[in-house]
């Protein structure tokens, strides 16, 4: 053999089949790609200092293009059509397959670095190897179509495509239309909810921060919450989700929080089409199959989970439907592959899958298929075991301790468990003393039964006759009814429907498919499903109103001001904010948030004081009917106003800066305040005044109030309050006392007495506020003189912001001083296990949530987060922030020694 032989000649001389020869060539080309990939990774990450995820992605994109060119000219040369258009079509198909390959490679890269601790260059080579088999198979069979007996992969065969599309029947196109419709509607809706500040940090902002910090090399899946159990802040300390990394490439291409919302909508909309294919494998009647699918698409529990921010669980319906479809079509390798994706999505699903697989075993036994399917079902259980061991090991790697927190445990069981308890310990406890389990079941038993019935209505209870559905429901109900202490579980709230709905509808399809239903019975079942669909639509609308989704929150002047406040904070500064603002700052590397003050305080006790450069909260956000700012105020307490000075303020938006003691600036330099408050907007004393027409009329004789209110909030500055009054008197004594009260103690900051006027006159009081102040009143009271007072309106105008600062007291909160002690104590005195906010809306309430007892959940004053049925308790009743409610019973103190103009004191 000549030494001048080319590589191609040497390969042809080897005893290899055509496919094996192409595989060797593919590997050789891959070595070139690895060199390019590794070189770019080193340049971008090793020299450029960017995240290894970005470097790995850039390397893969460039090496993918180079590999295609070489493979097209050498490896599959005989299979490529001539011309630019065939080449472009092959390049397009190759790019499509490599998108999947890049995703596989990036996930493997992150897993090797974060789990195995490999150097990123070594991990990158291993990750490339993981994707090699996929890359060759996809290229050989799809891009160049070498399996077609030597056929040349040429231009896109439009006639063949059209012929294939023509074979798609009308029912399938109808389902495609429904799927596309819900995708568009929910994409637009969820994006608008985000823009209207309806979404929250738990769970949306946390995911944005996880992906951003991972891509930027600022950490691995850092969620931005304060958890004692995993101070590193990685999400894998609480939950293990490998498939979450599939969103990384997409988020890297389109760096926006809205990317995740659209991706979630696409996945859930795609599950509608996936269920259609599942239904057609069992149900002969397209009409009945369509009714089942439409029931799923319009299921209010699906809708509420859809609206509930973002979670990796949005992958589950597509994976579960796909896995069962492969199982039903006897494509067992695909079934096991998709089952692995299900198990690697979240550790909580493992227990549900155990039940579902057990149901498949029973069904296979009854159907006489167990001998044929024994190996695949056994492999499924081995996958479950592997996933359980892997998830436990990973969470142990990223957290200090694990187990279910006491706050998640049912009340009757709490005295018998420690701060942390495992599932095995709970089961053992139930075996030792079954009365405890019976007692736990009896807690809110009627509610548990009610929600279970409501959950089954959309499938008209058909799923209860199927082994798979019952198997999946059993472990979930065992936990939520017997062991869990939170209503969010048995209410099927938040994202939890995504675990169960696919199994529920698989069961319904199986029951309808195996039943010999006569034509009249089919018609009856169809009408029943149609009725349920109508009920779903009505219930979905009710859920929308209950969750404050309808009417859809929109951007307004206030949110625009808030966005300017956010933009005014340096992007690289450390910032702490509230739950519903966090999604809008989560792409900042040093942004965090607070929902539970007790968790925040416990973290500080363990690891020291938390000292961000800026603290931002907003007392007037209306995206949801809850004031999340209270948690931030309670978390920092009197540090706001001492350690942190108020840096900027406007319209209920507070920006504190650590160590700041200067003048409080308005967020907008051109801010103006000029408002008129008519008499009808004030409260009046029933004994001393009355309403006549549009005016308040009263007598001056006496010492009581005539009117008070309207309890507005004003930024710092110099103001005038101009009253329009008409005072009639027969003597020289003052008849009317006008004053301005400010702050939660209603301190008088300006006052003036008025005698008889010449008809309607304007009386002006000047006053100064050196800090944002709530509860500002423009009051009128009796001055003692005989006469009649008529009040029409008051006009309040900000004259200037050139005021004298209040010295050390600068930086008070919306209450007019440091956080009111009663608010701070009330928010922080609620035990974690009794805190009603525990039952709110975060995925970290899952079975293996690795957090301490006091930090079970970053949920706060919120509804079920998507139960689709009812709202849970919020913060303790009676807690309010902002202007106090106007009420005749509210005291209104008048100090006769006040000067006509005064500043708010530092009290």
mmCIF file of N, CA, C and O in Angstrom, residues 676 678-682 684 689-698 760 789-793:
data_model
loop_
_atom_site.group_PDB
_atom_site.id
_atom_site.type_symbol
_atom_site.label_atom_id
_atom_site.label_comp_id
_atom_site.label_asym_id
_atom_site.label_seq_id
_atom_site.Cartn_x
_atom_site.Cartn_y
_atom_site.Cartn_z
ATOM 1 N N UNK A 676 -57.334 68.236 42.580
ATOM 2 C CA UNK A 676 -58.475 68.816 43.286
ATOM 3 C C UNK A 676 -59.278 67.683 43.928
ATOM 4 O O UNK A 676 -59.550 66.663 43.290
ATOM 5 N N UNK A 678 -62.815 67.033 45.743
ATOM 6 C CA UNK A 678 -64.133 67.604 46.014
ATOM 7 C C UNK A 678 -64.641 67.162 47.381
ATOM 8 O O UNK A 678 -64.167 66.186 47.969
ATOM 9 N N UNK A 679 -65.660 67.876 47.852
ATOM 10 C CA UNK A 679 -66.202 67.599 49.180
ATOM 11 C C UNK A 679 -66.685 66.155 49.305
ATOM 12 O O UNK A 679 -66.598 65.555 50.379
ATOM 13 N N UNK A 680 -67.172 65.589 48.197
ATOM 14 C CA UNK A 680 -67.672 64.226 48.243
ATOM 15 C C UNK A 680 -66.604 63.181 48.512
ATOM 16 O O UNK A 680 -66.930 62.027 48.810
ATOM 17 N N UNK A 681 -65.315 63.541 48.416
ATOM 18 C CA UNK A 681 -64.228 62.601 48.650
ATOM 19 C C UNK A 681 -63.777 62.584 50.104
ATOM 20 O O UNK A 681 -62.854 61.859 50.460
ATOM 21 N N UNK A 682 -64.439 63.369 50.951
ATOM 22 C CA UNK A 682 -64.059 63.466 52.358
ATOM 23 C C UNK A 682 -65.092 62.773 53.234
ATOM 24 O O UNK A 682 -66.242 62.585 52.857
ATOM 25 N N UNK A 684 -67.158 62.956 56.904
ATOM 26 C CA UNK A 684 -67.642 64.053 57.721
ATOM 27 C C UNK A 684 -68.186 63.545 59.039
ATOM 28 O O UNK A 684 -68.564 62.388 59.174
ATOM 29 N N UNK A 689 -71.792 67.993 60.884
ATOM 30 C CA UNK A 689 -71.853 68.399 59.485
ATOM 31 C C UNK A 689 -72.793 67.490 58.719
ATOM 32 O O UNK A 689 -73.149 66.404 59.163
ATOM 33 N N UNK A 690 -73.178 67.970 57.534
ATOM 34 C CA UNK A 690 -74.058 67.212 56.660
ATOM 35 C C UNK A 690 -73.742 67.592 55.223
ATOM 36 O O UNK A 690 -73.049 68.586 54.966
ATOM 37 N N UNK A 691 -74.241 66.795 54.292
ATOM 38 C CA UNK A 691 -74.037 67.060 52.875
ATOM 39 C C UNK A 691 -75.270 67.767 52.328
ATOM 40 O O UNK A 691 -76.398 67.286 52.490
ATOM 41 N N UNK A 692 -75.034 68.906 51.697
ATOM 42 C CA UNK A 692 -76.112 69.655 51.044
ATOM 43 C C UNK A 692 -75.674 69.874 49.599
ATOM 44 O O UNK A 692 -74.747 70.652 49.337
ATOM 45 N N UNK A 693 -76.333 69.193 48.688
ATOM 46 C CA UNK A 693 -75.916 69.267 47.298
ATOM 47 C C UNK A 693 -74.550 68.641 47.133
ATOM 48 O O UNK A 693 -74.329 67.486 47.502
ATOM 49 N N UNK A 694 -73.596 69.422 46.616
ATOM 50 C CA UNK A 694 -72.222 68.948 46.442
ATOM 51 C C UNK A 694 -71.300 69.442 47.543
ATOM 52 O O UNK A 694 -70.084 69.226 47.476
ATOM 53 N N UNK A 695 -71.837 70.113 48.551
ATOM 54 C CA UNK A 695 -71.017 70.728 49.580
ATOM 55 C C UNK A 695 -71.214 70.045 50.924
ATOM 56 O O UNK A 695 -72.213 69.348 51.170
ATOM 57 N N UNK A 696 -70.231 70.261 51.800
ATOM 58 C CA UNK A 696 -70.359 69.888 53.212
ATOM 59 C C UNK A 696 -70.722 71.141 53.983
ATOM 60 O O UNK A 696 -70.048 72.173 53.860
ATOM 61 N N UNK A 697 -71.751 71.059 54.763
ATOM 62 C CA UNK A 697 -72.255 72.214 55.512
ATOM 63 C C UNK A 697 -72.264 71.871 56.993
ATOM 64 O O UNK A 697 -72.689 70.771 57.387
ATOM 65 N N UNK A 698 -71.755 72.800 57.833
ATOM 66 C CA UNK A 698 -71.747 72.560 59.269
ATOM 67 C C UNK A 698 -71.760 73.853 60.043
ATOM 68 O O UNK A 698 -71.646 74.950 59.486
ATOM 69 N N UNK A 760 -67.905 82.935 48.580
ATOM 70 C CA UNK A 760 -66.917 81.865 48.398
ATOM 71 C C UNK A 760 -65.524 82.470 48.253
ATOM 72 O O UNK A 760 -65.296 83.369 47.454
ATOM 73 N N UNK A 789 -70.626 77.046 58.015
ATOM 74 C CA UNK A 789 -69.489 76.759 57.134
ATOM 75 C C UNK A 789 -69.955 75.915 55.962
ATOM 76 O O UNK A 789 -70.681 74.931 56.147
ATOM 77 N N UNK A 790 -69.524 76.291 54.776
ATOM 78 C CA UNK A 790 -69.775 75.498 53.574
ATOM 79 C C UNK A 790 -68.424 75.210 52.917
ATOM 80 O O UNK A 790 -67.611 76.118 52.731
ATOM 81 N N UNK A 791 -68.199 73.941 52.601
ATOM 82 C CA UNK A 791 -66.922 73.512 52.013
ATOM 83 C C UNK A 791 -67.186 72.861 50.660
ATOM 84 O O UNK A 791 -67.998 71.942 50.556
ATOM 85 N N UNK A 792 -66.439 73.320 49.632
ATOM 86 C CA UNK A 792 -66.649 72.834 48.270
ATOM 87 C C UNK A 792 -65.538 71.880 47.816
ATOM 88 O O UNK A 792 -65.806 70.795 47.318
ATOM 89 N N UNK A 793 -64.269 72.257 48.001
ATOM 90 C CA UNK A 793 -63.153 71.446 47.510
ATOM 91 C C UNK A 793 -61.854 72.009 48.052
ATOM 92 O O UNK A 793 -61.808 73.108 48.614
#
